CSV table of C-alpha atoms in Angstrom, one decimal:
chain,number,residue,atom,x,y,z
N,7,MET,CA,-28.2,-6.4,15.0
N,8,VAL,CA,-24.9,-8.1,14.1
N,9,THR,CA,-25.1,-11.8,14.7
N,10,ASP,CA,-22.3,-14.3,15.0
N,11,ASP,CA,-23.6,-15.9,11.6
N,12,LEU,CA,-23.0,-12.6,9.9
N,13,ALA,CA,-19.5,-12.3,11.5
N,14,LEU,CA,-18.7,-15.8,10.3
N,15,GLU,CA,-19.9,-15.0,6.8
N,16,LEU,CA,-17.7,-12.0,6.9
N,17,LEU,CA,-14.6,-14.1,8.0
N,18,GLU,CA,-15.4,-16.7,5.3
N,19,ASN,CA,-15.5,-14.1,2.6
N,20,MET,CA,-12.4,-12.4,3.7
N,21,LYS,CA,-10.6,-15.7,3.8
N,22,ALA,CA,-11.7,-16.4,0.2
N,23,LEU,CA,-10.5,-13.1,-1.0
N,24,PHE,CA,-7.2,-13.3,0.5
N,25,LYS,CA,-6.7,-16.6,-1.4
N,26,THR,CA,-7.2,-14.8,-4.7
N,27,LYS,CA,-4.3,-13.6,-7.0
N,28,THR,CA,-5.9,-10.3,-7.2
N,29,HIS,CA,-5.3,-9.9,-3.5
N,30,HIS,CA,-1.7,-10.8,-4.0
N,31,HIS,CA,-1.3,-8.1,-6.7
N,32,ILE,CA,-3.1,-5.5,-4.4
N,33,ASN,CA,-1.0,-6.3,-1.5
N,34,GLU,CA,2.2,-5.9,-3.6
N,35,ALA,CA,0.9,-2.7,-4.8
N,36,MET,CA,0.3,-1.3,-1.4
N,37,CYS,CA,3.2,-2.9,0.5
N,38,GLY,CA,5.9,-3.9,-1.7
N,39,GLU,CA,8.8,-2.6,-3.8
N,40,ALA,CA,6.2,-1.1,-6.1
N,41,PHE,CA,4.6,0.9,-3.4
N,42,GLY,CA,8.2,2.1,-2.4
N,43,LEU,CA,9.0,3.2,-5.9
N,44,GLN,CA,5.5,4.8,-6.3
N,45,TYR,CA,6.0,6.6,-3.0
N,46,ILE,CA,9.4,8.1,-4.1
N,47,ALA,CA,7.9,9.2,-7.4
N,48,MET,CA,4.9,10.8,-5.8
N,49,ASN,CA,7.2,12.7,-3.2
N,50,GLY,CA,9.3,14.7,-5.5
N,51,GLY,CA,11.6,11.9,-6.5
N,52,SER,CA,13.8,12.1,-3.4
N,53,VAL,CA,13.0,10.9,-0.1
N,54,LEU,CA,14.5,9.4,3.2
N,55,PRO,CA,14.3,5.8,3.8
N,56,GLY,CA,12.5,6.5,7.1
N,57,ASP,CA,9.9,8.3,5.3
N,58,ILE,CA,9.1,5.1,3.4
N,59,SER,CA,9.2,3.0,6.4
N,60,SER,CA,6.6,5.3,8.2
N,61,GLU,CA,4.3,5.4,5.2
N,62,MET,CA,4.4,1.6,4.7
N,63,ASN,CA,4.4,0.9,8.5
N,64,VAL,CA,7.2,-1.6,8.0
N,65,SER,CA,10.5,-2.0,9.5
N,66,SER,CA,13.7,-0.2,8.3
N,67,ALA,CA,15.1,-3.5,7.6
N,68,ARG,CA,12.4,-4.5,5.3
N,69,VAL,CA,12.6,-0.9,3.5
N,70,ALA,CA,16.3,-1.5,3.1
N,71,ALA,CA,15.8,-4.9,1.5
N,72,ALA,CA,13.4,-3.3,-0.9
N,73,LEU,CA,15.8,-0.5,-1.6
N,74,ASN,CA,18.7,-2.7,-2.2
N,75,SER,CA,16.5,-4.6,-5.0
N,76,LEU,CA,15.3,-1.4,-6.6
N,77,GLU,CA,18.9,0.0,-6.6
N,78,ASN,CA,20.2,-3.3,-8.1
N,79,LYS,CA,17.4,-2.9,-10.9
N,80,GLY,CA,18.6,0.6,-11.7
N,81,LEU,CA,15.3,2.1,-10.4
N,82,ILE,CA,16.8,4.2,-7.5
N,83,THR,CA,20.0,5.8,-6.4
N,84,ARG,CA,21.2,6.3,-2.8
N,85,SER,CA,23.5,8.9,-1.7
N,86,THR,CA,24.6,10.6,1.5
N,87,ASP,CA,23.0,14.0,2.3
N,88,LYS,CA,25.6,16.8,1.9
N,89,ASN,CA,24.4,18.8,4.8
N,90,ASP,CA,23.9,15.8,7.3
N,91,ARG,CA,26.3,12.9,6.4
N,92,ARG,CA,24.1,10.5,8.8
N,93,LYS,CA,21.1,10.9,6.2
N,94,VAL,CA,20.8,8.7,3.2
N,95,ILE,CA,18.8,10.3,0.3
N,96,VAL,CA,16.9,7.9,-2.0
N,97,GLU,CA,16.2,9.3,-5.6
N,98,ILE,CA,14.3,7.8,-8.3
N,99,THR,CA,16.0,7.3,-11.7
N,100,PRO,CA,14.4,8.0,-15.1
N,101,GLN,CA,13.7,4.3,-15.5
N,102,GLY,CA,12.3,4.1,-12.1
N,103,ARG,CA,10.0,7.0,-12.8
N,104,ASP,CA,8.7,5.3,-16.0
N,105,ILE,CA,7.9,2.2,-14.1
N,106,ALA,CA,6.3,4.1,-11.1
N,107,GLU,CA,4.1,5.9,-13.8
N,108,LYS,CA,3.1,2.6,-15.5
N,109,HIS,CA,2.5,1.0,-12.0
N,110,TRP,CA,0.3,4.0,-11.1
N,111,ASN,CA,-1.7,3.6,-14.3
N,112,ASN,CA,-2.3,0.0,-13.7
N,113,ILE,CA,-3.4,0.5,-10.2
N,114,THR,CA,-5.9,3.3,-11.0
N,115,TYR,CA,-7.2,1.2,-14.0
N,116,GLY,CA,-7.7,-1.9,-11.6
N,117,ALA,CA,-9.5,0.3,-9.2
N,118,SER,CA,-11.8,1.9,-11.7
N,119,LYS,CA,-12.5,-1.6,-13.3
N,120,PHE,CA,-13.3,-3.1,-9.8
N,121,LEU,CA,-15.6,-0.3,-9.0
N,122,SER,CA,-17.4,-0.4,-12.4
N,123,LEU,CA,-18.0,-4.1,-11.9
N,124,LEU,CA,-19.6,-3.4,-8.5
N,125,GLY,CA,-22.0,-0.9,-10.2
N,126,GLU,CA,-22.5,2.9,-9.3
N,127,ASN,CA,-24.5,2.2,-6.0
N,128,ASP,CA,-22.4,-0.7,-4.6
N,129,ALA,CA,-19.3,1.1,-5.6
N,130,ALA,CA,-20.4,4.3,-3.8
N,131,GLU,CA,-21.4,2.2,-0.7
N,132,PHE,CA,-18.1,0.2,-0.7
N,133,VAL,CA,-15.9,3.4,-0.9
N,134,ARG,CA,-18.0,4.9,2.0
N,135,ILE,CA,-17.6,1.7,4.0
N,136,MET,CA,-13.9,1.5,3.4
N,137,GLY,CA,-13.7,5.2,4.8
N,138,ARG,CA,-15.6,4.1,7.9
N,139,LEU,CA,-13.1,1.2,8.3
N,140,LYS,CA,-10.3,3.7,8.1
N,141,GLU,CA,-11.9,5.7,10.9
N,142,ILE,CA,-12.8,2.6,13.3
N,143,MET,CA,-9.9,0.4,12.8
N,144,PRO,CA,-7.5,2.2,15.0
N,145,GLU,CA,-10.0,2.2,17.8
N,146,LEU,CA,-10.7,-1.6,17.2
N,147,TRP,CA,-7.0,-2.4,17.6
N,148,ARG,CA,-6.5,-0.2,20.6
N,149,ASN,CA,-9.2,-2.1,22.5
N,150,TRP,CA,-8.2,-5.6,21.0
N,151,SER,CA,-7.3,-8.4,23.4
N,152,LEU,CA,-6.9,-12.0,22.8
């Protein structure tokens, strides 16, 4: 049976985790410029800005700001689609591809290290529970009311 005490313990642990530097790095890897660059690299090196927005579940304005920054750093280029002038094509540069590869290697190393620190049994259970969360979260938010 789930108790209020258990729920409070969960919330306290989550709050403490969100205060860590590691949480900031994970958040950047999953939501920031690094994720956008990684997404482009893993999708053939050429995407539409709307694809990035949909994958990250963020506004087109936030994606535009990230793309501006990536372009200023020489990591991507943007051009108009020759077949449909209303579309902008975002392409990764060789320098961007190198950075995306290093980023991916860091992410996978960090995830492997995290799971190894948990130990084999806890790691398998954690991954299983994360899969369950992925399944139940949409239902939770559909029925959420404050």
